[in-house]
């Protein structure tokens, strides 16, 4: 039985880190179930994606979608780019998510939302809190060497986590009770078993979503040759980026600590292992419960 308490308002900061960011869903679920009201979200990369979809009121449908998607489905959604700037264009992923969630303007969202991206030429971060939601998300998720750089208002931009992996600064003006940050670059861990919070391993009937996904995938693969790529170089680059972002996050969090910090081990899963959705969502719920319990004591 969930113990209810007086509702507190939250500014939620969602960090970058690829598929580890599915833990953001578990964190949000814990906050919802324990009567916290999220009034503001600031996110980099996957944090911008999950946070933006939640701010649009569509996290339920996205959670079902990501729990249902397979490794093969993900490979097909990766529209191969021959541009030297990245392996994936990202158009198929963004278009499929926009169809799922619907087109939204940030100004119309019921929750304040800011996505962070990086101007690669001027070497500075850009805060996007106006305009088309999925334009902001696409600008924020351009992981170097994986996604091609994106052009935003005439600027070449890449992943927001490159300069600001846990973007707390946009929440400084918020009038909320708590600032809660989720850092996906926490210390490495080697658990013996899988996270097992039973609450978050709820049974979701994924079959309708699987059928939709497979139909969409089938339409993309008709008469098209399969592409093969060597991921070794990308894997090395991502490990380097993870290490860099972990150090940046540590310094930024020390300078501007949130009220509550939820840390996810940076080796919880690989950057593109979105097929581990069930495990990551459960881990996020579990770590939120641990961090919030420590805060309340």
Coordinates of C-alpha atoms in Angstrom, one line a residue:
X1 CA 0.0 0.0 0.0
X2 CA 1.4 3.4 -1.1
X3 CA 1.7 5.9 1.7
X4 CA 0.3 9.3 0.6
X5 CA 1.9 12.5 1.8
X6 CA 1.4 16.2 1.1
X7 CA 2.0 16.9 -2.5
X8 CA 5.3 18.5 -3.3
X9 CA 6.2 20.2 -6.6
X10 CA 9.3 19.1 -8.5
X11 CA 11.7 20.5 -11.0
X12 CA 13.0 17.4 -12.7
X13 CA 16.4 17.3 -14.4
X14 CA 16.9 14.4 -16.8
X15 CA 20.5 13.5 -17.9
X16 CA 22.0 12.2 -21.1
X17 CA 23.2 8.6 -21.6
X18 CA 21.5 6.8 -24.4
X19 CA 19.3 3.8 -23.6
X20 CA 20.2 4.2 -19.9
X21 CA 17.7 7.1 -20.1
X22 CA 14.8 4.7 -20.1
X23 CA 15.4 4.7 -16.3
X24 CA 13.9 8.2 -16.4
X25 CA 10.5 6.5 -17.0
X26 CA 10.9 4.5 -13.8
X27 CA 11.8 7.7 -11.9
X28 CA 8.8 9.5 -13.2
X29 CA 6.5 6.6 -12.3
X30 CA 7.8 6.6 -8.7
X31 CA 7.2 10.3 -8.4
X32 CA 3.7 10.0 -9.8
X33 CA 2.8 7.1 -7.5
X34 CA 4.1 9.0 -4.4
X35 CA 2.1 12.2 -5.0
X36 CA 4.8 14.4 -6.4
X37 CA 3.8 17.0 -9.0
X38 CA 6.4 17.6 -11.8
X39 CA 6.0 21.2 -12.8
X40 CA 9.3 21.7 -14.8
X41 CA 11.6 19.4 -16.8
X42 CA 15.0 20.1 -18.2
X43 CA 16.7 17.4 -20.2
X44 CA 19.7 16.6 -22.4
X45 CA 19.6 14.0 -25.1
X46 CA 17.5 11.0 -24.0
X47 CA 16.5 13.2 -21.0
X48 CA 15.0 15.7 -23.5
X49 CA 13.2 12.8 -25.3
X50 CA 11.6 11.2 -22.3
X51 CA 11.0 14.5 -20.5
X52 CA 9.4 16.1 -23.6
X53 CA 7.1 13.2 -24.2
X54 CA 6.1 13.2 -20.5
X55 CA 5.5 17.0 -20.6
X56 CA 3.2 16.3 -23.7
X57 CA 1.2 13.9 -21.6
X58 CA 2.1 10.9 -23.7
X59 CA 4.5 8.9 -21.5
X60 CA 2.1 6.0 -21.3
X61 CA 2.0 5.4 -25.0
X62 CA 5.7 5.8 -25.3
X63 CA 6.4 3.4 -22.5
X64 CA 4.2 0.7 -24.2
X65 CA 6.0 1.4 -27.5
X66 CA 9.5 1.1 -26.1
X67 CA 8.7 -2.0 -24.1
X68 CA 7.3 -3.7 -27.2
X69 CA 10.0 -2.8 -29.7
X70 CA 12.6 -5.4 -30.7
X71 CA 16.3 -5.2 -31.6
X72 CA 15.3 -5.9 -35.3
X73 CA 12.8 -3.1 -35.2
X74 CA 15.4 -0.7 -33.8
X75 CA 17.9 -1.6 -36.5
X76 CA 15.3 -0.9 -39.2
X77 CA 14.5 2.5 -37.7
X78 CA 18.1 3.4 -38.0
X79 CA 18.2 5.2 -41.3
X80 CA 21.7 4.8 -42.5
X81 CA 23.6 7.9 -43.3
X82 CA 26.6 8.1 -45.6
X83 CA 27.5 11.5 -44.2
X84 CA 30.8 11.4 -42.4
X85 CA 29.3 13.2 -39.5
X86 CA 27.2 10.2 -38.2
X87 CA 26.0 6.7 -38.8
X88 CA 22.2 7.4 -38.4
X89 CA 20.1 10.3 -39.8
X90 CA 17.5 10.0 -37.1
X91 CA 14.6 11.0 -39.3
X92 CA 12.8 7.6 -39.1
X93 CA 13.0 7.5 -35.3
X94 CA 11.8 11.0 -34.8
X95 CA 9.0 10.6 -37.4
X96 CA 7.8 7.4 -35.8
X97 CA 7.8 9.0 -32.4
X98 CA 6.0 12.1 -33.7
X99 CA 3.3 9.9 -35.2
X100 CA 3.0 8.1 -31.9
X101 CA 2.8 11.2 -29.7
X102 CA 1.5 13.8 -32.1
X103 CA 2.9 17.2 -33.1
X104 CA 3.3 19.6 -30.1
X105 CA 4.6 23.1 -29.4
X106 CA 6.6 23.5 -26.3
X107 CA 4.8 26.7 -25.4
X108 CA 1.5 24.7 -25.3
X109 CA 2.7 22.0 -22.9
X110 CA 1.2 21.8 -19.4
X111 CA 4.7 21.4 -17.9
X112 CA 7.6 23.8 -18.4
X113 CA 10.2 22.1 -20.7
X114 CA 13.7 22.9 -21.8
X115 CA 15.8 20.8 -24.1
X116 CA 19.6 21.3 -24.2
X117 CA 21.7 21.0 -27.4
X118 CA 25.3 21.9 -28.2
X119 CA 26.4 24.4 -30.9
X120 CA 29.4 22.5 -32.3
X121 CA 30.9 25.5 -34.0
X122 CA 30.6 28.1 -31.2
X123 CA 31.2 25.4 -28.5
X124 CA 28.3 26.5 -26.3
X125 CA 25.0 25.0 -25.1
X126 CA 21.7 26.2 -26.4
X127 CA 18.5 26.0 -24.4
X128 CA 15.3 25.3 -26.4
X129 CA 12.1 26.1 -24.7
X130 CA 10.0 27.3 -27.6
X131 CA 8.8 25.9 -30.9
X132 CA 8.2 22.4 -32.2
X133 CA 8.8 19.7 -29.5
X134 CA 10.3 17.1 -31.8
X135 CA 12.6 19.6 -33.4
X136 CA 14.0 20.4 -29.9
X137 CA 14.3 16.6 -29.2
X138 CA 16.1 15.9 -32.5
X139 CA 18.5 18.8 -31.8
X140 CA 19.3 17.4 -28.4
X141 CA 19.8 13.7 -29.2
X142 CA 22.6 14.0 -31.9
X143 CA 25.1 11.7 -30.2
X144 CA 28.5 12.2 -32.0
X145 CA 29.4 9.5 -34.5
X146 CA 25.9 7.9 -34.2
X147 CA 23.5 10.5 -35.2
X148 CA 24.4 13.1 -37.8
X149 CA 24.6 16.7 -36.6
X150 CA 21.3 18.6 -36.9
X151 CA 20.8 22.1 -38.2
X152 CA 18.8 24.2 -35.7
X153 CA 18.1 27.8 -36.7
X154 CA 21.2 27.8 -39.0
X155 CA 23.5 26.3 -36.3
X156 CA 25.1 22.8 -36.5
X157 CA 24.1 21.2 -33.2
X158 CA 25.0 17.9 -31.5
X159 CA 24.0 16.1 -28.3
X160 CA 23.2 18.4 -25.4
X161 CA 25.1 16.1 -23.0
X162 CA 28.4 16.9 -24.6
X163 CA 28.6 20.2 -22.6
X164 CA 25.8 19.7 -20.1
X165 CA 24.9 16.1 -19.3
X166 CA 22.8 17.0 -16.2
X167 CA 21.2 20.4 -17.0
X168 CA 20.2 21.9 -13.7
X169 CA 20.7 25.6 -14.6
X170 CA 17.3 26.0 -16.5
X171 CA 15.5 25.1 -13.2
X172 CA 17.1 27.9 -11.2
X173 CA 14.2 30.2 -11.7
X174 CA 11.6 27.6 -10.8
X175 CA 9.3 28.1 -7.8
X176 CA 9.1 24.4 -6.8
X177 CA 9.7 22.6 -3.6
X178 CA 12.4 20.2 -4.8
X179 CA 14.9 19.9 -7.6
X180 CA 15.5 16.2 -8.4
X181 CA 18.3 15.3 -10.9
X182 CA 18.9 12.0 -12.6
X183 CA 22.5 11.4 -13.5
X184 CA 23.1 8.5 -16.0
X185 CA 26.9 8.7 -15.5
X186 CA 27.0 7.2 -12.0
X187 CA 29.8 4.9 -10.8
X188 CA 30.0 1.6 -12.5
X189 CA 28.4 -1.4 -10.7
X190 CA 28.4 -5.1 -11.3
X191 CA 25.2 -6.4 -9.7
X192 CA 24.7 -10.2 -9.3
X193 CA 21.1 -10.1 -10.5
X194 CA 18.6 -7.9 -12.4
X195 CA 16.7 -5.1 -10.6
X196 CA 13.5 -6.6 -9.5
X197 CA 11.0 -4.0 -8.2
X198 CA 7.8 -5.9 -8.8
X199 CA 5.7 -2.7 -9.0
X200 CA 7.4 -1.6 -12.2
X201 CA 7.4 -5.0 -13.9
X202 CA 3.7 -4.5 -14.4
X203 CA 2.2 -6.5 -17.3
X204 CA 1.5 -4.3 -20.3
X205 CA -0.3 -5.8 -23.2
X206 CA 2.3 -5.0 -25.8
X207 CA 0.7 -7.0 -28.7
X208 CA -1.1 -4.0 -30.4
X209 CA 2.1 -2.0 -30.3
X210 CA 4.1 -4.9 -31.6
X211 CA 1.7 -5.3 -34.5
X212 CA 1.9 -1.6 -35.3
X213 CA 5.7 -1.6 -35.1
X214 CA 6.1 -4.7 -37.2
X215 CA 3.7 -3.2 -39.9
X216 CA 5.7 0.0 -39.9
X217 CA 9.0 -1.9 -40.1
X218 CA 7.7 -4.1 -42.9
X219 CA 6.8 -1.0 -45.0
X220 CA 10.4 0.2 -44.5
X221 CA 12.1 -3.0 -45.5
X222 CA 10.2 -3.9 -48.7
X223 CA 12.7 -4.4 -51.5
X224 CA 15.5 -2.7 -49.6
X225 CA 18.9 -4.4 -49.0
X226 CA 20.1 -5.0 -45.5
X227 CA 23.1 -2.8 -44.5
X228 CA 26.0 -4.1 -42.4
X229 CA 28.2 -1.9 -40.3
X230 CA 31.1 -2.4 -37.9
X231 CA 30.1 -1.0 -34.5
X232 CA 33.5 -1.4 -32.8
X233 CA 34.6 2.2 -33.5
X234 CA 31.3 3.6 -32.3
X235 CA 31.4 1.5 -29.2
X236 CA 34.9 2.8 -28.3
X237 CA 33.8 6.4 -29.1
X238 CA 30.7 6.0 -26.8
X239 CA 32.8 4.7 -24.0
X240 CA 35.0 7.8 -24.3
X241 CA 32.0 10.1 -24.4
X242 CA 30.5 8.3 -21.3
X243 CA 33.7 8.9 -19.4
X244 CA 33.9 12.5 -20.4
X245 CA 30.2 13.2 -19.6
X246 CA 30.6 11.5 -16.2
X247 CA 33.4 13.9 -15.3
X248 CA 31.5 17.0 -16.5
X249 CA 28.4 15.9 -14.6
X250 CA 30.4 15.4 -11.4
X251 CA 31.8 18.9 -11.5
X252 CA 28.5 20.5 -12.4
X253 CA 26.6 18.6 -9.7
X254 CA 29.2 19.7 -7.1
X255 CA 28.8 23.3 -8.2
X256 CA 25.0 23.3 -8.2
X257 CA 23.8 20.3 -6.2
X258 CA 20.1 19.4 -6.5
X259 CA 17.9 18.6 -3.5
X260 CA 17.9 14.9 -4.5
X261 CA 20.3 13.2 -6.8
X262 CA 19.4 9.9 -8.4
X263 CA 22.4 8.1 -9.9
X264 CA 22.3 5.4 -12.5
X265 CA 25.5 3.3 -13.1
X266 CA 27.0 4.3 -16.4
X267 CA 27.4 0.6 -17.3
X268 CA 23.8 -0.3 -16.6
X269 CA 23.4 -0.9 -20.4
X270 CA 24.8 0.1 -23.7
X271 CA 24.1 3.4 -25.5
X272 CA 21.8 1.7 -28.1
X273 CA 20.4 -1.2 -26.0
X274 CA 16.8 0.0 -26.0
X275 CA 15.6 -3.6 -26.0
X276 CA 16.4 -3.5 -22.3
X277 CA 13.5 -1.2 -21.6
X278 CA 11.8 -3.4 -18.9
X279 CA 15.1 -3.8 -17.0
X280 CA 16.0 -0.1 -17.2
X281 CA 12.5 1.2 -16.2
X282 CA 12.6 -1.1 -13.2
X283 CA 16.1 0.1 -12.3
X284 CA 14.9 3.8 -12.5
X285 CA 12.0 3.1 -10.2
X286 CA 14.2 1.3 -7.7
X287 CA 16.9 4.0 -7.6
X288 CA 14.2 6.7 -7.2
X289 CA 12.8 4.9 -4.2
X290 CA 16.3 4.6 -2.7
X291 CA 17.2 8.2 -3.2
X292 CA 13.9 9.6 -2.1
X293 CA 13.8 7.4 1.0
X294 CA 17.3 8.8 2.0
X295 CA 16.0 12.3 1.4
X296 CA 13.0 11.9 3.6
X297 CA 14.9 10.5 6.6

